[in-house]
mmCIF file with all atom_site columns, C-alpha atoms in Angstrom:
data_model
loop_
_atom_site.group_PDB
_atom_site.id
_atom_site.type_symbol
_atom_site.label_atom_id
_atom_site.label_alt_id
_atom_site.label_comp_id
_atom_site.label_asym_id
_atom_site.label_entity_id
_atom_site.label_seq_id
_atom_site.pdbx_PDB_ins_code
_atom_site.Cartn_x
_atom_site.Cartn_y
_atom_site.Cartn_z
_atom_site.occupancy
_atom_site.B_iso_or_equiv
_atom_site.pdbx_formal_charge
_atom_site.auth_seq_id
_atom_site.auth_comp_id
_atom_site.auth_asym_id
_atom_site.auth_atom_id
_atom_site.pdbx_PDB_model_num
ATOM 1   C CA . MET A 1 1   ? 103.893 70.607 94.978  1.00 73.00 ? 65  MET A CA 1
ATOM 2   C CA . ARG A 1 2   ? 103.972 74.195 96.185  1.00 83.00 ? 66  ARG A CA 1
ATOM 3   C CA . LYS A 1 3   ? 106.119 76.508 94.045  1.00 89.00 ? 67  LYS A CA 1
ATOM 4   C CA . ILE A 1 4   ? 108.500 79.145 95.434  1.00 89.00 ? 68  ILE A CA 1
ATOM 5   C CA . ASP A 1 5   ? 107.605 82.795 94.771  1.00 89.00 ? 69  ASP A CA 1
ATOM 6   C CA . ASN A 1 6   ? 111.007 84.235 95.748  1.00 91.00 ? 70  ASN A CA 1
ATOM 7   C CA . SER A 1 7   ? 113.755 83.989 93.107  1.00 89.00 ? 71  SER A CA 1
ATOM 8   C CA . MET A 1 8   ? 116.515 84.335 95.697  1.00 93.00 ? 72  MET A CA 1
ATOM 9   C CA . ILE A 1 9   ? 115.293 81.380 97.762  1.00 94.00 ? 73  ILE A CA 1
ATOM 10  C CA . ALA A 1 10  ? 114.785 79.341 94.578  1.00 94.00 ? 74  ALA A CA 1
ATOM 11  C CA . GLY A 1 11  ? 118.334 80.250 93.540  1.00 94.00 ? 75  GLY A CA 1
ATOM 12  C CA . LEU A 1 12  ? 119.777 79.152 96.882  1.00 95.00 ? 76  LEU A CA 1
ATOM 13  C CA . LEU A 1 13  ? 117.926 75.824 96.766  1.00 96.00 ? 77  LEU A CA 1
ATOM 14  C CA . GLY A 1 14  ? 118.704 75.303 93.078  1.00 96.00 ? 78  GLY A CA 1
ATOM 15  C CA . GLY A 1 15  ? 122.383 76.042 93.720  1.00 96.00 ? 79  GLY A CA 1
ATOM 16  C CA . LEU A 1 16  ? 122.405 73.580 96.610  1.00 96.00 ? 80  LEU A CA 1
ATOM 17  C CA . ILE A 1 17  ? 120.838 70.879 94.413  1.00 97.00 ? 81  ILE A CA 1
ATOM 18  C CA . GLY A 1 18  ? 123.369 71.641 91.671  1.00 96.00 ? 82  GLY A CA 1
ATOM 19  C CA . VAL A 1 19  ? 126.341 71.462 94.035  1.00 96.00 ? 83  VAL A CA 1
ATOM 20  C CA . ILE A 1 20  ? 125.095 68.141 95.474  1.00 97.00 ? 84  ILE A CA 1
ATOM 21  C CA . CYS A 1 21  ? 124.906 66.712 91.936  1.00 96.00 ? 85  CYS A CA 1
ATOM 22  C CA . MET A 1 22  ? 128.369 68.090 91.245  1.00 95.00 ? 86  MET A CA 1
ATOM 23  C CA . ASP A 1 23  ? 129.783 66.515 94.411  1.00 95.00 ? 87  ASP A CA 1
ATOM 24  C CA . ILE A 1 24  ? 128.225 63.120 93.676  1.00 96.00 ? 88  ILE A CA 1
ATOM 25  C CA . SER A 1 25  ? 129.888 63.091 90.259  1.00 95.00 ? 89  SER A CA 1
ATOM 26  C CA . ASN A 1 26  ? 133.157 64.284 91.800  1.00 93.00 ? 90  ASN A CA 1
ATOM 27  C CA . PHE A 1 27  ? 133.053 61.519 94.403  1.00 94.00 ? 91  PHE A CA 1
ATOM 28  C CA . ILE A 1 28  ? 132.428 58.850 91.748  1.00 94.00 ? 92  ILE A CA 1
ATOM 29  C CA . LEU A 1 29  ? 135.338 60.066 89.604  1.00 92.00 ? 93  LEU A CA 1
ATOM 30  C CA . TRP A 1 30  ? 137.588 60.400 92.656  1.00 91.00 ? 94  TRP A CA 1
ATOM 31  C CA . ARG A 1 31  ? 136.849 56.805 93.704  1.00 93.00 ? 95  ARG A CA 1
ATOM 32  C CA . ASN A 1 32  ? 137.733 55.660 90.166  1.00 92.00 ? 96  ASN A CA 1
ATOM 33  C CA . LYS A 1 33  ? 140.959 57.745 90.352  1.00 88.00 ? 97  LYS A CA 1
ATOM 34  C CA . THR A 1 34  ? 139.893 59.945 87.437  1.00 85.00 ? 98  THR A CA 1
ATOM 35  C CA . THR A 1 35  ? 140.404 63.149 89.414  1.00 85.00 ? 99  THR A CA 1
ATOM 36  C CA . GLU A 1 36  ? 142.928 64.137 92.086  1.00 84.00 ? 100 GLU A CA 1
ATOM 37  C CA . GLY A 1 37  ? 140.714 65.340 94.902  1.00 82.00 ? 101 GLY A CA 1
ATOM 38  C CA . LEU A 1 38  ? 137.305 66.206 96.215  1.00 85.00 ? 102 LEU A CA 1
ATOM 39  C CA . TYR A 1 39  ? 135.886 69.708 96.170  1.00 83.00 ? 103 TYR A CA 1
ATOM 40  C CA . GLY A 1 40  ? 135.834 69.699 99.967  1.00 83.00 ? 104 GLY A CA 1
ATOM 41  C CA . HIS A 1 41  ? 139.633 69.422 99.840  1.00 78.00 ? 105 HIS A CA 1
ATOM 42  C CA . LEU A 1 42  ? 139.959 72.102 97.168  1.00 80.00 ? 106 LEU A CA 1
ATOM 43  C CA . ALA A 1 43  ? 137.613 74.585 98.881  1.00 80.00 ? 107 ALA A CA 1
ATOM 44  C CA . GLY A 1 44  ? 139.163 73.835 102.243 1.00 78.00 ? 108 GLY A CA 1
ATOM 45  C CA . SER A 1 45  ? 142.598 74.639 100.842 1.00 76.00 ? 109 SER A CA 1
ATOM 46  C CA . MET A 1 46  ? 141.445 78.253 100.520 1.00 77.00 ? 110 MET A CA 1
ATOM 47  C CA . ILE A 1 47  ? 141.175 78.579 104.290 1.00 76.00 ? 111 ILE A CA 1
ATOM 48  C CA . MET A 1 48  ? 143.724 76.058 105.659 1.00 78.00 ? 112 MET A CA 1
ATOM 49  C CA . LYS A 1 49  ? 146.915 74.213 104.758 1.00 75.00 ? 113 LYS A CA 1
ATOM 50  C CA . PRO A 1 50  ? 146.465 71.118 102.542 1.00 69.00 ? 114 PRO A CA 1
ATOM 51  C CA . SER A 1 51  ? 148.214 68.943 105.151 1.00 73.00 ? 115 SER A CA 1
ATOM 52  C CA . LYS A 1 52  ? 145.378 69.660 107.611 1.00 74.00 ? 116 LYS A CA 1
ATOM 53  C CA . LEU A 1 53  ? 142.641 68.682 105.116 1.00 69.00 ? 117 LEU A CA 1
ATOM 54  C CA . ASN A 1 54  ? 143.023 64.963 105.798 1.00 73.00 ? 118 ASN A CA 1
ATOM 55  C CA . LYS A 1 55  ? 141.202 65.387 109.109 1.00 80.00 ? 119 LYS A CA 1
ATOM 56  C CA . THR A 1 56  ? 137.489 64.670 108.718 1.00 79.00 ? 120 THR A CA 1
ATOM 57  C CA . SER A 1 57  ? 136.425 67.833 110.544 1.00 80.00 ? 121 SER A CA 1
ATOM 58  C CA . ASN A 1 58  ? 138.584 70.026 108.310 1.00 81.00 ? 122 ASN A CA 1
ATOM 59  C CA . PHE A 1 59  ? 137.320 68.302 105.149 1.00 84.00 ? 123 PHE A CA 1
ATOM 60  C CA . LEU A 1 60  ? 133.745 68.856 106.322 1.00 89.00 ? 124 LEU A CA 1
ATOM 61  C CA . LEU A 1 61  ? 134.506 72.544 106.868 1.00 88.00 ? 125 LEU A CA 1
ATOM 62  C CA . GLY A 1 62  ? 135.796 72.757 103.287 1.00 86.00 ? 126 GLY A CA 1
ATOM 63  C CA . GLN A 1 63  ? 132.729 70.884 102.035 1.00 91.00 ? 127 GLN A CA 1
ATOM 64  C CA . VAL A 1 64  ? 130.371 73.291 103.836 1.00 93.00 ? 128 VAL A CA 1
ATOM 65  C CA . PHE A 1 65  ? 132.317 76.206 102.338 1.00 90.00 ? 129 PHE A CA 1
ATOM 66  C CA . HIS A 1 66  ? 132.016 74.650 98.849  1.00 90.00 ? 130 HIS A CA 1
ATOM 67  C CA . MET A 1 67  ? 128.274 74.069 99.252  1.00 94.00 ? 131 MET A CA 1
ATOM 68  C CA . THR A 1 68  ? 127.754 77.616 100.512 1.00 94.00 ? 132 THR A CA 1
ATOM 69  C CA . VAL A 1 69  ? 129.546 79.103 97.512  1.00 92.00 ? 133 VAL A CA 1
ATOM 70  C CA . GLY A 1 70  ? 127.559 76.828 95.160  1.00 94.00 ? 134 GLY A CA 1
ATOM 71  C CA . SER A 1 71  ? 124.282 77.891 96.746  1.00 95.00 ? 135 SER A CA 1
ATOM 72  C CA . CYS A 1 72  ? 125.182 81.575 96.458  1.00 95.00 ? 136 CYS A CA 1
ATOM 73  C CA . LEU A 1 73  ? 126.093 81.134 92.786  1.00 95.00 ? 137 LEU A CA 1
ATOM 74  C CA . GLY A 1 74  ? 122.598 79.694 92.313  1.00 95.00 ? 138 GLY A CA 1
ATOM 75  C CA . VAL A 1 75  ? 121.246 83.136 93.222  1.00 95.00 ? 139 VAL A CA 1
ATOM 76  C CA . GLY A 1 76  ? 123.268 84.539 90.326  1.00 94.00 ? 140 GLY A CA 1
ATOM 77  C CA . MET A 1 77  ? 121.751 81.927 88.007  1.00 95.00 ? 141 MET A CA 1
ATOM 78  C CA . SER A 1 78  ? 118.237 82.814 89.166  1.00 94.00 ? 142 SER A CA 1
ATOM 79  C CA . GLN A 1 79  ? 118.932 86.494 88.487  1.00 93.00 ? 143 GLN A CA 1
ATOM 80  C CA . ILE A 1 80  ? 120.092 85.641 84.963  1.00 93.00 ? 144 ILE A CA 1
ATOM 81  C CA . LEU A 1 81  ? 116.865 83.716 84.400  1.00 92.00 ? 145 LEU A CA 1
ATOM 82  C CA . LYS A 1 82  ? 114.859 86.570 85.902  1.00 90.00 ? 146 LYS A CA 1
ATOM 83  C CA . GLN A 1 83  ? 116.542 89.141 83.666  1.00 89.00 ? 147 GLN A CA 1
ATOM 84  C CA . PHE A 1 84  ? 116.573 87.189 80.392  1.00 89.00 ? 148 PHE A CA 1
ATOM 85  C CA . GLY A 1 85  ? 113.667 84.762 80.826  1.00 86.00 ? 149 GLY A CA 1
ATOM 86  C CA . LYS A 1 86  ? 113.595 81.047 81.448  1.00 87.00 ? 150 LYS A CA 1
ATOM 87  C CA . ASP A 1 87  ? 113.541 79.993 77.807  1.00 89.00 ? 151 ASP A CA 1
ATOM 88  C CA . ASN A 1 88  ? 116.630 77.944 76.891  1.00 91.00 ? 152 ASN A CA 1
ATOM 89  C CA . TYR A 1 89  ? 117.497 77.657 80.588  1.00 93.00 ? 153 TYR A CA 1
ATOM 90  C CA . ILE A 1 90  ? 119.734 74.624 79.947  1.00 93.00 ? 154 ILE A CA 1
ATOM 91  C CA . ILE A 1 91  ? 121.962 76.638 77.598  1.00 94.00 ? 155 ILE A CA 1
ATOM 92  C CA . LYS A 1 92  ? 122.039 79.569 80.026  1.00 94.00 ? 156 LYS A CA 1
ATOM 93  C CA . GLY A 1 93  ? 122.925 77.261 82.919  1.00 94.00 ? 157 GLY A CA 1
ATOM 94  C CA . GLY A 1 94  ? 125.692 75.567 80.949  1.00 93.00 ? 158 GLY A CA 1
ATOM 95  C CA . PHE A 1 95  ? 127.149 78.902 79.842  1.00 95.00 ? 159 PHE A CA 1
ATOM 96  C CA . PHE A 1 96  ? 126.988 80.333 83.368  1.00 94.00 ? 160 PHE A CA 1
ATOM 97  C CA . SER A 1 97  ? 128.743 77.299 84.846  1.00 94.00 ? 161 SER A CA 1
ATOM 98  C CA . VAL A 1 98  ? 131.556 77.358 82.271  1.00 92.00 ? 162 VAL A CA 1
ATOM 99  C CA . VAL A 1 99  ? 132.133 81.064 82.956  1.00 93.00 ? 163 VAL A CA 1
ATOM 100 C CA . VAL A 1 100 ? 132.303 80.322 86.693  1.00 91.00 ? 164 VAL A CA 1
ATOM 101 C CA . TRP A 1 101 ? 134.702 77.439 86.016  1.00 88.00 ? 165 TRP A CA 1
ATOM 102 C CA . GLY A 1 102 ? 136.906 79.700 83.905  1.00 87.00 ? 166 GLY A CA 1
ATOM 103 C CA . PHE A 1 103 ? 137.023 82.311 86.623  1.00 85.00 ? 167 PHE A CA 1
ATOM 104 C CA . LEU A 1 104 ? 137.731 79.871 89.466  1.00 80.00 ? 168 LEU A CA 1
ATOM 105 C CA . TYR A 1 105 ? 140.086 77.603 87.575  1.00 77.00 ? 169 TYR A CA 1
ATOM 106 C CA . ASN A 1 106 ? 142.171 80.255 85.837  1.00 76.00 ? 170 ASN A CA 1
ATOM 107 C CA . PHE A 1 107 ? 141.911 83.415 87.919  1.00 73.00 ? 171 PHE A CA 1
ATOM 108 C CA . GLY A 1 108 ? 141.695 81.506 91.210  1.00 69.00 ? 172 GLY A CA 1
ATOM 109 C CA . GLN A 1 109 ? 144.885 79.568 90.564  1.00 69.00 ? 173 GLN A CA 1
ATOM 110 C CA . LYS A 1 110 ? 146.794 82.587 89.243  1.00 67.00 ? 174 LYS A CA 1
ATOM 111 C CA . MET A 1 111 ? 145.859 84.601 92.337  1.00 68.00 ? 175 MET A CA 1
ATOM 112 C CA . ASN A 1 112 ? 146.777 81.659 94.608  1.00 69.00 ? 176 ASN A CA 1
ATOM 113 C CA . PHE A 1 113 ? 143.308 81.319 96.140  1.00 70.00 ? 177 PHE A CA 1
ATOM 114 C CA . PHE A 1 114 ? 143.900 77.588 96.441  1.00 68.00 ? 178 PHE A CA 1
ATOM 115 C CA . ARG A 1 115 ? 146.831 76.087 98.312  1.00 63.00 ? 179 ARG A CA 1
ATOM 116 C CA . MET A 1 116 ? 146.085 72.734 96.681  1.00 68.00 ? 180 MET A CA 1
ATOM 117 C CA . ASN A 1 117 ? 146.302 72.861 92.889  1.00 68.00 ? 181 ASN A CA 1
ATOM 118 C CA . PRO A 1 118 ? 145.329 69.876 90.731  1.00 69.00 ? 182 PRO A CA 1
ATOM 119 C CA . ARG A 1 119 ? 148.150 69.132 88.320  1.00 72.00 ? 183 ARG A CA 1
ATOM 120 C CA . LEU A 1 120 ? 146.765 66.453 85.991  1.00 77.00 ? 184 LEU A CA 1
ATOM 121 C CA . THR A 1 121 ? 144.978 67.319 82.750  1.00 80.00 ? 185 THR A CA 1
ATOM 122 C CA . LYS A 1 122 ? 142.254 64.800 83.514  1.00 83.00 ? 186 LYS A CA 1
ATOM 123 C CA . SER A 1 123 ? 141.429 66.747 86.687  1.00 79.00 ? 187 SER A CA 1
ATOM 124 C CA . GLY A 1 124 ? 140.903 69.859 84.571  1.00 79.00 ? 188 GLY A CA 1
ATOM 125 C CA . TYR A 1 125 ? 138.522 67.995 82.247  1.00 87.00 ? 189 TYR A CA 1
ATOM 126 C CA . ALA A 1 126 ? 136.712 66.516 85.238  1.00 88.00 ? 190 ALA A CA 1
ATOM 127 C CA . SER A 1 127 ? 136.366 70.022 86.674  1.00 86.00 ? 191 SER A CA 1
ATOM 128 C CA . ILE A 1 128 ? 134.753 71.295 83.469  1.00 90.00 ? 192 ILE A CA 1
ATOM 129 C CA . TRP A 1 129 ? 132.401 68.283 83.521  1.00 93.00 ? 193 TRP A CA 1
ATOM 130 C CA . HIS A 1 130 ? 131.436 68.886 87.154  1.00 93.00 ? 194 HIS A CA 1
ATOM 131 C CA . HIS A 1 131 ? 130.737 72.565 86.534  1.00 93.00 ? 195 HIS A CA 1
ATOM 132 C CA . LEU A 1 132 ? 128.539 71.673 83.554  1.00 95.00 ? 196 LEU A CA 1
ATOM 133 C CA . ILE A 1 133 ? 126.617 69.251 85.780  1.00 96.00 ? 197 ILE A CA 1
ATOM 134 C CA . TYR A 1 134 ? 126.280 72.034 88.332  1.00 96.00 ? 198 TYR A CA 1
ATOM 135 C CA . GLY A 1 135 ? 124.957 74.558 85.790  1.00 95.00 ? 199 GLY A CA 1
ATOM 136 C CA . LEU A 1 136 ? 122.499 72.170 84.175  1.00 96.00 ? 200 LEU A CA 1
ATOM 137 C CA . ALA A 1 137 ? 121.155 70.811 87.471  1.00 97.00 ? 201 ALA A CA 1
ATOM 138 C CA . THR A 1 138 ? 120.944 74.282 89.017  1.00 96.00 ? 202 THR A CA 1
ATOM 139 C CA . SER A 1 139 ? 119.058 75.853 86.125  1.00 95.00 ? 203 SER A CA 1
ATOM 140 C CA . LYS A 1 140 ? 116.660 72.884 85.903  1.00 96.00 ? 204 LYS A CA 1
ATOM 141 C CA . ALA A 1 141 ? 116.035 72.962 89.668  1.00 95.00 ? 205 ALA A CA 1
ATOM 142 C CA . ILE A 1 142 ? 115.412 76.722 89.682  1.00 95.00 ? 206 ILE A CA 1
ATOM 143 C CA . VAL A 1 143 ? 112.935 76.544 86.797  1.00 94.00 ? 207 VAL A CA 1
ATOM 144 C CA . THR A 1 144 ? 111.186 73.534 88.366  1.00 93.00 ? 208 THR A CA 1
ATOM 145 C CA . LEU A 1 145 ? 110.961 75.030 91.869  1.00 93.00 ? 209 LEU A CA 1
ATOM 146 C CA . THR A 1 146 ? 109.746 78.533 91.024  1.00 92.00 ? 210 THR A CA 1
ATOM 147 C CA . ALA A 1 147 ? 106.239 79.745 90.394  1.00 89.00 ? 211 ALA A CA 1
ATOM 148 C CA . PRO A 1 148 ? 105.499 80.756 86.772  1.00 85.00 ? 212 PRO A CA 1
ATOM 149 C CA . ASN A 1 149 ? 105.059 84.435 87.668  1.00 84.00 ? 213 ASN A CA 1
ATOM 150 C CA . VAL A 1 150 ? 108.615 84.808 89.048  1.00 84.00 ? 214 VAL A CA 1
ATOM 151 C CA . PHE A 1 151 ? 110.336 84.714 85.670  1.00 81.00 ? 215 PHE A CA 1
ATOM 152 C CA . PRO A 1 152 ? 108.837 86.925 82.958  1.00 73.00 ? 216 PRO A CA 1
ATOM 153 C CA . LYS A 1 153 ? 107.876 85.265 79.732  1.00 70.00 ? 217 LYS A CA 1
ATOM 154 C CA . LYS A 1 154 ? 109.804 86.902 76.934  1.00 62.00 ? 218 LYS A CA 1
ATOM 155 C CA . GLU A 1 155 ? 107.970 87.316 73.637  1.00 55.00 ? 219 GLU A CA 1
ATOM 156 C CA . SER A 1 156 ? 109.623 85.584 70.737  1.00 51.00 ? 220 SER A CA 1
ATOM 157 C CA . ILE A 1 157 ? 110.441 87.429 67.540  1.00 53.00 ? 221 ILE A CA 1
ATOM 158 C CA . ASN A 1 158 ? 107.686 85.551 65.677  1.00 56.00 ? 222 ASN A CA 1
ATOM 159 C CA . THR A 1 159 ? 105.090 86.748 68.181  1.00 59.00 ? 223 THR A CA 1
ATOM 160 C CA . GLN A 1 160 ? 106.353 90.321 67.827  1.00 59.00 ? 224 GLN A CA 1
ATOM 161 C CA . ASP A 1 161 ? 106.172 90.059 64.005  1.00 60.00 ? 225 ASP A CA 1
ATOM 162 C CA . LYS A 1 162 ? 102.634 88.701 64.201  1.00 62.00 ? 226 LYS A CA 1
ATOM 163 C CA . ASN A 1 163 ? 101.543 91.515 66.531  1.00 63.00 ? 227 ASN A CA 1
ATOM 164 C CA . ALA A 1 164 ? 103.155 94.134 64.277  1.00 63.00 ? 228 ALA A CA 1
ATOM 165 C CA . PHE A 1 165 ? 101.366 92.672 61.239  1.00 58.00 ? 229 PHE A CA 1
ATOM 166 C CA . GLN A 1 166 ? 98.009  92.668 63.016  1.00 65.00 ? 230 GLN A CA 1
ATOM 167 C CA . ASN A 1 167 ? 98.531  96.257 64.193  1.00 67.00 ? 231 ASN A CA 1
ATOM 168 C CA . ARG A 1 168 ? 99.450  97.411 60.705  1.00 68.00 ? 232 ARG A CA 1
ATOM 169 C CA . PHE A 1 169 ? 96.617  95.555 58.926  1.00 61.00 ? 233 PHE A CA 1
ATOM 170 C CA . PRO A 1 170 ? 93.814  95.247 61.505  1.00 61.00 ? 234 PRO A CA 1
ATOM 171 C CA . ASN A 1 171 ? 91.088  94.375 58.959  1.00 60.00 ? 235 ASN A CA 1
ATOM 172 C CA . GLU A 1 172 ? 92.948  91.493 57.350  1.00 57.00 ? 236 GLU A CA 1
ATOM 173 C CA . HIS A 1 173 ? 91.353  88.128 58.036  1.00 53.00 ? 237 HIS A CA 1
ATOM 174 C CA . ALA A 1 174 ? 94.473  86.086 57.366  1.00 51.00 ? 238 ALA A CA 1
ATOM 175 C CA . SER A 1 175 ? 96.956  85.816 60.170  1.00 51.00 ? 239 SER A CA 1
ATOM 176 C CA . LEU A 1 176 ? 100.629 85.083 59.862  1.00 52.00 ? 240 LEU A CA 1
ATOM 177 C CA . THR A 1 177 ? 100.201 81.628 61.311  1.00 55.00 ? 241 THR A CA 1
ATOM 178 C CA . HIS A 1 178 ? 97.891  80.548 58.468  1.00 56.00 ? 242 HIS A CA 1
ATOM 179 C CA . TYR A 1 179 ? 99.724  82.291 55.642  1.00 56.00 ? 243 TYR A CA 1
ATOM 180 C CA . GLN A 1 180 ? 101.257 79.954 53.093  1.00 60.00 ? 244 GLN A CA 1
ATOM 181 C CA . PRO A 1 181 ? 103.110 81.301 50.085  1.00 63.00 ? 245 PRO A CA 1
ATOM 182 C CA . SER A 1 182 ? 102.012 80.232 46.640  1.00 64.00 ? 246 SER A CA 1
ATOM 183 C CA . PRO A 1 183 ? 104.218 77.657 44.948  1.00 70.00 ? 247 PRO A CA 1
ATOM 184 C CA . VAL A 1 184 ? 106.857 78.924 42.583  1.00 69.00 ? 248 VAL A CA 1
ATOM 185 C CA . LYS A 1 185 ? 106.128 78.121 38.904  1.00 62.00 ? 249 LYS A CA 1
#
C-alpha cells in the first residue's frame, strides 16, 4: 500500500475514518435507545431549527457538516503527532479527543452553539465514548496511512543517556545496554 507523504492529507483522511467510526457507534447506541440523537441532528442544530432536522435532506446536511468538522480536527491530530512524534499515538489521540469533547460539550452548550441539547446523563457518557473512539481511530489511521518520514522519530531518554555516556567515555568497551551492576552482598 502506498503511504501518504503529506501530513495534512493524512490528517483529513484519518479524521474522516475516525468520524465514520464515531458515527457507527453513535448509530448503534441510538438504535438501542442509549443516546438521544445522532450527530447529524446535533451538528445540524447549529445551522437550523431542530424541528427541521427530521427531514432527510436536512439531516444529511448536518451529517456532512459533522464529517467535515471531524476531518478538519484530524489535521489538528496530525499536527500534534508531527510536533511531538508518533510514539504513544493512542494516548495522544485519546487525550486530544477528550479535550475536543470538553470544548464542544461544555463551551458549545454554554455559548448556545447547539439548538438541540441532549439532556440525559447517558447521552453525555455516550458522547465521551464516541469522542474516545474518534481519537483512537483517527490517531491509528493517521499513523498507518503516513510515510515514516512525515513524523520525526523522537529519541528516548535512554538513547540520549547512552549517547552522552559514549561521548564522555569514547574508549570504554562496555556500553550501557550491556552493563549489569554487581550483586549487593
